[in-house]
XYZ file of C-alpha atoms in Angstrom:
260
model
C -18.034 20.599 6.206
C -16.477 18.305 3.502
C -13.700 16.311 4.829
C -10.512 17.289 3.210
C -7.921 14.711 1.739
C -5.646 14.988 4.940
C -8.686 13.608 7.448
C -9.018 10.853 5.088
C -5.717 9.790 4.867
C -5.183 9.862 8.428
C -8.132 7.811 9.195
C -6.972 5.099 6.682
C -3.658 5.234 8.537
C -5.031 4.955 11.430
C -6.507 1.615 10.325
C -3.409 0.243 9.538
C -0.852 1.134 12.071
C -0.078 3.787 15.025
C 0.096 7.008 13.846
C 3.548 8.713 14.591
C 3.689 12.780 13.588
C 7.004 13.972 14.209
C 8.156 17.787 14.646
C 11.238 19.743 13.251
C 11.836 23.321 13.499
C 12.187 24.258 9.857
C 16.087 25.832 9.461
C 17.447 25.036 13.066
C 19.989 23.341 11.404
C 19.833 25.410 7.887
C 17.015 24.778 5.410
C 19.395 23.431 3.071
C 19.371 19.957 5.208
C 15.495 20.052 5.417
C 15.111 17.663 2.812
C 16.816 14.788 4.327
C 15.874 15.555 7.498
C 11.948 15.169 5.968
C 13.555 12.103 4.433
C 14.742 10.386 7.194
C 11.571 10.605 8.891
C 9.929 9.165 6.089
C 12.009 6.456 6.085
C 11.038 5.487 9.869
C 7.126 5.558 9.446
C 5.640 9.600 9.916
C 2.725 9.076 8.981
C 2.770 12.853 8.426
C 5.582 15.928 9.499
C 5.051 18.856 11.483
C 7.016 21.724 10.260
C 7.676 24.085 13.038
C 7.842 28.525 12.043
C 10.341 29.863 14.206
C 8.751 32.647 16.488
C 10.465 35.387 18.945
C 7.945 34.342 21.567
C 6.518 30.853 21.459
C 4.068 30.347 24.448
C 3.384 26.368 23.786
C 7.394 25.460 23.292
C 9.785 24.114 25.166
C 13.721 25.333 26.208
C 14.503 22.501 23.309
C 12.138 23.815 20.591
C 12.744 27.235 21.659
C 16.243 27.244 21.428
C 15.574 25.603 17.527
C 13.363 28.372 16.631
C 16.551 30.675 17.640
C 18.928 28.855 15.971
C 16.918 28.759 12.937
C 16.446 32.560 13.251
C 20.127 32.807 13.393
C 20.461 30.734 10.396
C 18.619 33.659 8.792
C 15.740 31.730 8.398
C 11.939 33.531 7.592
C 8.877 32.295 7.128
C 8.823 33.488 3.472
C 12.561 31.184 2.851
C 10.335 27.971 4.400
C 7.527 28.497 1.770
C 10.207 28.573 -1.108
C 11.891 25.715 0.479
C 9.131 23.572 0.900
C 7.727 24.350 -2.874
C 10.838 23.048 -3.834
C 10.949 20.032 -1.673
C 9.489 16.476 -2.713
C 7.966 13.867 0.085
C 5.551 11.987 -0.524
C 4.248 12.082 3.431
C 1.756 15.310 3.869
C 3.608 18.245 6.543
C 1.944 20.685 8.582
C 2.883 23.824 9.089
C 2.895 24.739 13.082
C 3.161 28.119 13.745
C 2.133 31.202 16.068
C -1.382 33.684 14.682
C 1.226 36.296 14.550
C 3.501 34.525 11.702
C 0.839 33.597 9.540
C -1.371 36.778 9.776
C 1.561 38.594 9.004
C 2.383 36.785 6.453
C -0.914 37.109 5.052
C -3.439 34.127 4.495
C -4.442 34.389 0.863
C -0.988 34.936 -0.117
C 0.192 31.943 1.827
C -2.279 29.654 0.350
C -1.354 30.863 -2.728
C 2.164 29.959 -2.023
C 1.219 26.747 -0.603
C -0.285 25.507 -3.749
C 1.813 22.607 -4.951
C 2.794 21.615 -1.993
C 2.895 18.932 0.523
C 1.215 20.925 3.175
C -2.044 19.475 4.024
C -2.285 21.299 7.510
C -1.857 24.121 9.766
C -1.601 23.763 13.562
C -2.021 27.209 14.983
C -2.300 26.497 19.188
C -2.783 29.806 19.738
C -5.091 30.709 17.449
C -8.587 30.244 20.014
C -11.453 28.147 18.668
C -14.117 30.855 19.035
C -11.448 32.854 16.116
C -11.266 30.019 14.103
C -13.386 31.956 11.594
C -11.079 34.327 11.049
C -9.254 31.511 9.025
C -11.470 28.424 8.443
C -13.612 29.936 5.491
C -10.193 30.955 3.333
C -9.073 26.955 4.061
C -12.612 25.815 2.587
C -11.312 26.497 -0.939
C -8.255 24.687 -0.510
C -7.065 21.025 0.313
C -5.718 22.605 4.043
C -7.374 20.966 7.179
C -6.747 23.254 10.127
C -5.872 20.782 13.442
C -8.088 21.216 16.693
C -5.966 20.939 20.028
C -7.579 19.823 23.187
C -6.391 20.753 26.546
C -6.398 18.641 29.564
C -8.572 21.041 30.868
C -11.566 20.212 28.509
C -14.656 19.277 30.187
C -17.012 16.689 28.067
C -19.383 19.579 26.313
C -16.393 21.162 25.382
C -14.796 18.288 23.746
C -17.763 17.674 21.991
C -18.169 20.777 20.519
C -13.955 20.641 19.670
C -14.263 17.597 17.546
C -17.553 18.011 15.943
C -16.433 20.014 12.929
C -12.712 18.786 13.195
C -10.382 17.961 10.694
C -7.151 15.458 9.758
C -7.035 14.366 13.647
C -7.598 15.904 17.166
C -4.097 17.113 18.933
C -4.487 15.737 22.267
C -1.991 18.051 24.611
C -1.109 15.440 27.776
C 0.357 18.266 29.492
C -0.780 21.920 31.535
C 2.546 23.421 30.145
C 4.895 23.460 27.421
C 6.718 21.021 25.559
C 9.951 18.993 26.406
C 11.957 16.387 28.201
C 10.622 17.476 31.960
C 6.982 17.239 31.133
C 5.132 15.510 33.959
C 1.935 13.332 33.211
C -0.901 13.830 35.451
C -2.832 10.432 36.818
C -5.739 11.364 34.778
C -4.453 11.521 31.811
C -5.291 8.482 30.325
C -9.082 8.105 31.193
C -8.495 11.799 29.214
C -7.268 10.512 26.144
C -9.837 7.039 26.353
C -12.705 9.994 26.517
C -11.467 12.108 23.775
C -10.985 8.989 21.511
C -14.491 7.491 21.805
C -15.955 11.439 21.328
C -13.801 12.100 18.526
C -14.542 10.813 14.866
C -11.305 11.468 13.550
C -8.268 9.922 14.920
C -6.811 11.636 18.521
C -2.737 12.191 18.607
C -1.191 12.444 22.258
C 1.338 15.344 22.109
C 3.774 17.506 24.421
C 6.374 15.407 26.456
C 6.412 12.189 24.595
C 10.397 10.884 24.675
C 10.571 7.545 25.538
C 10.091 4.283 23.565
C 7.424 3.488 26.652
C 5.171 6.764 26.233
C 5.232 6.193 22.424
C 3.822 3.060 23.566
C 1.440 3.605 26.244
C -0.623 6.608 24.275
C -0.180 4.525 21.245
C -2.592 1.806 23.034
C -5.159 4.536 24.442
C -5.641 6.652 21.425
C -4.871 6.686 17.595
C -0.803 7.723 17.818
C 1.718 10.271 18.831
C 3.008 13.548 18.227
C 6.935 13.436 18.999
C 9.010 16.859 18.889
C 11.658 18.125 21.325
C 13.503 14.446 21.474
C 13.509 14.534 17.470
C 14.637 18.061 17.508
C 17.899 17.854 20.077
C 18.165 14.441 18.814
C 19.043 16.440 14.939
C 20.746 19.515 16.749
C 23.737 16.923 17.085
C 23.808 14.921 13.826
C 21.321 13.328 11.341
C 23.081 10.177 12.500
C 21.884 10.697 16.551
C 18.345 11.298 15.188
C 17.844 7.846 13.161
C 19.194 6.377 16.781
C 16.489 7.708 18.619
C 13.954 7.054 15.601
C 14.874 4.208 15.880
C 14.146 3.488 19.228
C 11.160 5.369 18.821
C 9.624 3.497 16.275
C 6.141 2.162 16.590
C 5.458 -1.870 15.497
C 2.010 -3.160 16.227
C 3.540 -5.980 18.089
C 4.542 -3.504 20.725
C 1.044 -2.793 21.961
C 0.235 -6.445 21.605
């Protein structure tokens, strides 16, 4: 499989600094502010953005990301109003779409791609989309510059992660929890010898995500694999102001001379 452009940026970044992907729900707070929301999170380090498709019935989300992806809805916001937002939108930071099988099959692949083309989408994390099904989307992504993100589960015995990260591409989504996003996420004790096994298997960098909201978890996973994925804290952080979200950016930020 030829690497796309997205798994080699991220492993330069990785090289450099901790990588830090954060996660909005597109149009929880209209889609006319996603620009500087994308903005601001530029301006604090992402190394890349997830850009979260509201869904009726998200099994991996939280009561914070949850209640974004109805507020969004309420806003009137569609899939189809995201793509036209986003081909109007300039960053220079690569997003990935995050989304549920059922939005983007029903939106249709080709046409999406289509749509995507001159864009900064460079991914597509689909969690519950199953590996085994992959096929069902991987060979229309082969044409394109679109990685498609493998998550591993806590769950995932050696073989398994083996086989996960083999073919993977832009950087392995690490999940630290059995559960759904948010604030009352609890860690398990073996979740760091987890991560340290996932990171020496993997050959593309490994992202801890789900339940990361603290300056001292952005910190910890930070030290044990290649970054974080950060989403509910961003996303009730921006449900109050732009101003509350730089705050908690801000605390959140990730310097190398914090995991010295």
């Amino acid at each position: 499989m030829a690497r796309s452009s997205f798994t080699t940026y991220m492993s330069q970044q990785a090289v450099e600094k901790p990588l830090f992907v954060p996660y909005i729900m597109a149009g929880a707070n209209g889609l006319s502010r996603l620009q500087a929301e994308i903005d601001l999170l530029v301006s604090y380090g992402a190394t890349a953005i997830e850009i979260g498709i509201p869904f009726s019935d998200p099994v991996a989300d939280g009561p914070i990301i949850q209640q974004a992806g109805i507020q969004a809805r309420a806003h009137g916001t569609t899939f189809k109003k995201i793509i036209q937002s986003l081909q109007q939108l300039k960053t220079d930071v690569p997003l990935i779409l995050m989304g549920y099988a059922n939005s983007f099959f029903h939106y249709g692949f080709p046409t999406l791609l289509t749509d995507l083309e001159g864009t900064a989408v460079k991914a597509l994390i689909i969690p519950d989309l199953p590996f085994e099904h992959r096929d069902l989307v991987a060979p229309l992504l082969a044409s394109t510059d679109i990685a498609l993100i493998t998550l591993i589960s806590l769950t995932s015995p050696i073989a398994r992660i083996k086989e996960l990260t083999e073919e993977a591409e832009g950087f392995i989504y690490a999940v630290t929890v059995n559960g759904v996003t948010g604030k009352d996420a609890q860690f398990s004790t073996g979740l760091d010898a987890h991560l340290q096994a996932v990171a020496q298997i993997s050959p593309i960098p490994v992202l801890a995500g789900f339940g990361i909201r603290s300056k001292a978890d952005v910190d910890r996973f930070s030290r044990i694999c290649g970054g974080v994925v950060v989403g509910s804290a961003i996303v009730a952080a921006l449900d109050q102001s732009l101003s509350e979200a730089e705050n908690v950016l801000n605390i959140l930020r990730i310097e190398k001379s914090d995991l010295m």
